[in-house]
Short mmCIF file of C-alpha atoms in Angstrom, two decimals:
data_model
loop_
_atom_site.label_atom_id
_atom_site.label_comp_id
_atom_site.label_asym_id
_atom_site.label_seq_id
_atom_site.Cartn_x
_atom_site.Cartn_y
_atom_site.Cartn_z
CA MET D 247 -6.54 1.35 17.38
CA ASP D 248 -6.30 -2.47 17.43
CA GLN D 249 -5.71 -2.52 13.69
CA LEU D 250 -3.10 0.24 13.99
CA THR D 251 -1.28 -1.77 16.67
CA SER D 252 -1.49 -4.96 14.62
CA SER D 253 -0.16 -3.20 11.52
CA GLY D 254 2.70 -1.72 13.51
CA SER D 255 3.64 -5.13 14.89
CA ILE D 256 3.69 -6.66 11.42
CA VAL D 257 5.86 -3.86 10.02
CA LEU D 258 8.30 -4.27 12.93
CA LEU D 259 8.48 -8.02 12.21
CA GLN D 260 9.13 -7.28 8.54
CA CYS D 261 11.92 -4.85 9.45
CA ALA D 262 13.46 -7.44 11.78
CA SER D 263 13.41 -9.99 8.96
CA ALA D 264 15.01 -7.45 6.62
CA ALA D 265 17.78 -6.87 9.17
CA VAL D 266 18.62 -10.60 9.14
CA LEU D 267 18.34 -10.99 5.36
CA PRO D 268 21.71 -9.36 4.40
CA SER D 269 23.66 -11.97 6.36
CA VAL D 270 21.75 -14.75 4.56
CA LEU D 271 22.31 -13.26 1.10
CA HIS D 272 26.08 -13.75 1.42
CA TYR D 273 25.47 -17.48 1.08
CA VAL D 274 23.37 -17.06 -2.07
CA THR D 275 24.64 -16.61 -5.63
CA ASN D 276 24.22 -13.22 -7.26
CA ASP D 277 21.95 -14.68 -9.92
CA ILE D 278 19.49 -15.80 -7.24
CA VAL D 279 19.72 -12.41 -5.51
CA LYS D 280 18.96 -10.72 -8.85
CA PHE D 281 16.01 -13.08 -9.29
CA LEU D 282 14.68 -12.18 -5.82
CA ASN D 283 15.11 -8.48 -6.57
CA VAL D 284 13.23 -8.49 -9.87
CA THR D 285 10.58 -10.96 -8.68
CA SER D 286 9.73 -8.99 -5.54
CA CYS D 287 9.36 -5.73 -7.46
CA SER D 288 7.38 -7.40 -10.27
CA THR D 289 5.04 -9.07 -7.77
CA ALA D 290 4.31 -5.75 -6.07
CA PHE D 291 3.82 -3.92 -9.38
CA GLY D 292 1.46 -6.58 -10.74
CA THR D 293 -0.54 -6.60 -7.49
CA GLN D 294 -0.89 -2.82 -7.55
CA VAL D 295 -2.04 -2.75 -11.18
CA TRP D 296 -4.57 -5.54 -10.57
CA VAL D 297 -6.01 -4.07 -7.36
CA GLY D 298 -6.02 -0.46 -8.54
CA SER D 299 -7.36 -0.83 -12.06
CA ILE D 300 -9.27 -4.13 -12.23
CA ALA D 301 -10.31 -5.78 -8.96
CA GLY D 302 -11.18 -2.59 -7.07
CA LEU D 303 -13.29 -1.05 -9.84
CA THR D 304 -15.07 -4.35 -10.54
CA MET D 305 -16.05 -4.80 -6.89
CA PHE D 306 -17.12 -1.16 -6.54
CA ARG D 307 -19.46 -1.49 -9.53
CA THR D 308 -20.81 -4.90 -8.46
CA LEU D 309 -21.14 -4.94 -4.66
CA LYS D 310 -23.24 -2.78 -2.39
CA ARG D 311 -21.07 -0.06 -0.91
CA ARG D 312 -20.90 -1.38 2.66
CA THR D 313 -20.17 -4.91 1.44
CA PHE D 314 -17.47 -3.50 -0.82
CA GLY D 315 -16.00 -1.63 2.14
CA LYS D 316 -15.96 -4.75 4.33
CA VAL D 317 -14.21 -6.76 1.60
CA GLN D 318 -11.64 -3.99 1.12
CA SER D 319 -11.05 -3.80 4.88
CA LYS D 320 -9.94 -7.45 4.78
CA LEU D 321 -7.98 -7.25 1.53
CA PHE D 322 -6.07 -4.00 1.97
CA PRO D 323 -4.11 -4.91 5.11
CA LYS D 324 -2.89 -8.00 3.22
CA TYR D 325 -2.23 -5.82 0.16
CA ALA D 326 -0.14 -3.45 2.28
CA ILE D 327 1.77 -6.30 3.96
CA LEU D 328 2.61 -7.87 0.59
CA ASN D 329 3.76 -4.54 -0.89
CA THR D 330 5.86 -3.68 2.16
CA SER D 331 7.46 -7.14 2.18
CA CYS D 332 8.23 -6.93 -1.54
CA SER D 333 9.66 -3.40 -1.28
CA LEU D 334 11.86 -4.45 1.66
CA MET D 335 13.11 -7.46 -0.30
CA ALA D 336 13.76 -5.33 -3.39
CA LEU D 337 15.70 -2.68 -1.44
CA VAL D 338 17.75 -5.14 0.62
CA THR D 339 18.73 -7.20 -2.45
CA TYR D 340 19.54 -3.98 -4.35
CA LEU D 341 21.86 -2.83 -1.54
CA HIS D 342 23.52 -6.25 -1.49
CA LEU D 343 24.10 -6.28 -5.26
CA ASN D 344 25.61 -2.78 -5.12
CA ASN D 345 27.78 -3.47 -2.04
CA ILE D 346 26.01 -0.82 0.01
CA GLY D 347 26.08 -1.62 3.73
CA PRO D 348 23.66 -0.65 6.52
CA THR D 349 26.12 1.96 7.83
CA ASP D 350 26.44 3.75 4.49
CA GLY D 351 24.74 7.12 4.21
CA PHE D 352 21.35 7.88 2.72
CA SER D 353 23.06 9.79 -0.09
CA LYS D 354 24.91 6.66 -1.20
CA ILE D 355 21.74 4.55 -1.12
CA CYS D 356 19.90 7.15 -3.21
CA GLY D 357 22.94 8.00 -5.33
CA LYS D 358 21.32 6.35 -8.34
CA TRP D 359 17.74 6.57 -9.58
CA GLU D 360 17.20 2.87 -8.83
CA GLY D 361 18.03 3.30 -5.14
CA LEU D 362 15.92 6.46 -4.90
CA MET D 363 12.89 4.72 -6.44
CA LEU D 364 13.15 1.74 -4.10
CA THR D 365 13.52 4.00 -1.06
CA TYR D 366 10.40 6.03 -1.89
CA ASN D 367 8.61 2.80 -2.72
CA LEU D 368 9.34 1.40 0.74
CA LEU D 369 8.42 4.63 2.54
CA SER D 370 5.04 4.90 0.78
CA ASN D 371 4.19 1.28 1.59
CA VAL D 372 5.21 1.64 5.24
CA ALA D 373 3.10 4.81 5.56
CA ASN D 374 0.08 2.96 4.16
CA SER D 375 0.67 -0.10 6.34
CA LEU D 376 1.28 1.78 9.58
CA TYR D 377 -1.32 4.50 9.38
CA PHE D 378 -3.40 5.41 6.33
CA ILE D 379 -5.05 2.04 5.58
CA PRO D 380 -5.93 1.29 9.27
CA ALA D 381 -7.12 4.89 9.82
CA THR D 382 -9.25 4.85 6.66
CA THR D 383 -10.78 1.51 7.66
CA ASN D 384 -11.67 2.74 11.17
CA LEU D 385 -13.33 5.86 9.75
CA MET D 386 -15.23 3.77 7.19
CA TYR D 387 -16.74 1.62 9.94
CA GLN D 388 -17.79 4.76 11.83
CA ILE D 389 -19.58 5.95 8.68
CA HIS D 390 -21.27 2.56 8.25
CA ALA D 391 -22.46 2.64 11.85
CA ARG D 392 -24.03 6.08 11.36
CA GLU D 393 -25.70 5.02 8.11
CA ASN D 394 -27.21 1.99 9.81
CA ALA D 395 -28.35 4.07 12.78
CA LEU D 396 -30.09 6.54 10.47
CA GLY D 397 -31.58 3.78 8.29
CA LEU D 398 -29.90 5.05 5.12
CA GLU D 399 -29.99 2.90 1.99
CA ASP D 400 -26.96 0.90 0.87
CA GLU D 401 -26.50 1.04 -2.92
CA VAL D 402 -24.10 -0.27 -5.57
CA GLY D 403 -21.48 2.11 -6.94
CA GLN D 404 -22.46 5.09 -4.78
CA THR D 405 -20.69 7.31 -2.27
CA SER D 406 -21.95 7.57 1.31
CA PRO D 407 -25.61 8.64 1.60
CA LEU D 408 -24.55 10.70 4.64
CA LYS D 409 -23.36 13.33 2.15
CA ARG D 410 -26.88 13.79 0.80
CA SER D 411 -29.03 13.06 3.86
CA ASP D 412 -30.87 15.77 5.78
CA LYS D 413 -30.30 13.66 8.89
CA SER D 414 -26.53 14.16 8.79
CA THR D 415 -25.00 16.10 11.66
CA ASP D 416 -21.89 18.28 11.69
CA GLU D 417 -20.06 15.39 13.36
CA ASP D 418 -21.06 13.11 10.46
CA LYS D 419 -19.71 15.63 7.97
CA ASN D 420 -16.48 15.85 9.95
CA ILE D 421 -16.05 12.06 9.86
CA LEU D 422 -16.71 12.07 6.10
CA LYS D 423 -14.10 14.79 5.66
CA LYS D 424 -11.51 12.85 7.65
CA PHE D 425 -12.32 9.70 5.67
CA ASN D 426 -11.91 11.50 2.34
CA ILE D 427 -8.56 12.97 3.42
CA ASN D 428 -7.16 9.66 4.70
CA HIS D 429 -8.54 7.67 1.77
CA GLY D 430 -7.12 10.20 -0.68
CA ILE D 431 -3.66 10.11 0.89
CA SER D 432 -3.77 6.30 1.03
CA MET D 433 -4.56 6.22 -2.70
CA LEU D 434 -1.73 8.69 -3.31
CA MET D 435 0.68 6.42 -1.39
CA SER D 436 -0.44 3.48 -3.55
CA LEU D 437 0.16 5.53 -6.70
CA VAL D 438 3.63 6.55 -5.46
CA SER D 439 4.37 2.90 -4.70
CA MET D 440 3.18 1.74 -8.12
CA GLY D 441 4.96 4.57 -9.94
CA THR D 442 8.32 4.08 -8.21
CA CYS D 443 8.07 0.30 -8.63
CA GLY D 444 7.33 0.69 -12.34
CA ALA D 445 10.18 3.21 -12.72
CA TYR D 446 12.61 0.78 -11.05
CA LEU D 447 11.56 -2.01 -13.41
CA TYR D 448 12.08 0.40 -16.33
CA PHE D 449 15.65 1.14 -15.22
CA ILE D 450 16.28 -2.59 -14.85
CA ALA D 451 14.88 -3.25 -18.33
CA LYS D 452 17.16 -0.56 -19.82
CA GLY D 453 20.17 -2.56 -18.72
CA MET D 454 18.95 -5.89 -20.08
CA THR D 455 20.50 -7.49 -23.16
CA PHE D 456 19.19 -10.44 -25.16
#
């Protein structure tokens, strides 16, 4: 629960910063606001591609599973914070560039595909930051504790030995089930975030001229 509380506090701080940002953007040229918009979305998209398709797979195939889990438990909160910050920046700058105020309705914000993509991008990142990543991490450590207590081997590139052990109890299987559900949804949120971010960049690229 400590990690859940910490994640919630960070997201609240990010939201508070986003609330102040519109008043600051009025003193910045539109070219700089456009730069912030594209850079924030590009940073998030590049991070997601790197973590999801390169760094994560390399570590999984190189490190022992519990070591891999411990590394991910340190990286993923930072990953979620970065993505949430970037999606907030992208959405706030998009609203500024399109003269959409905080009191305007949801239908106006999502009136174009670009606004819809950025909204879903933010929601998926907030869901991961607030709940799914902390919950998955807590369940992972419970699984590690049971594996250590039962003296089960830690291997490279393998799923939990609790799945195959005769020593596993019904409670162990329940924890594994909860972990798989939360981990699966967390991965789905990351895919939604990456997909909507990539779609937004595509719409931006369609409007570019050289």
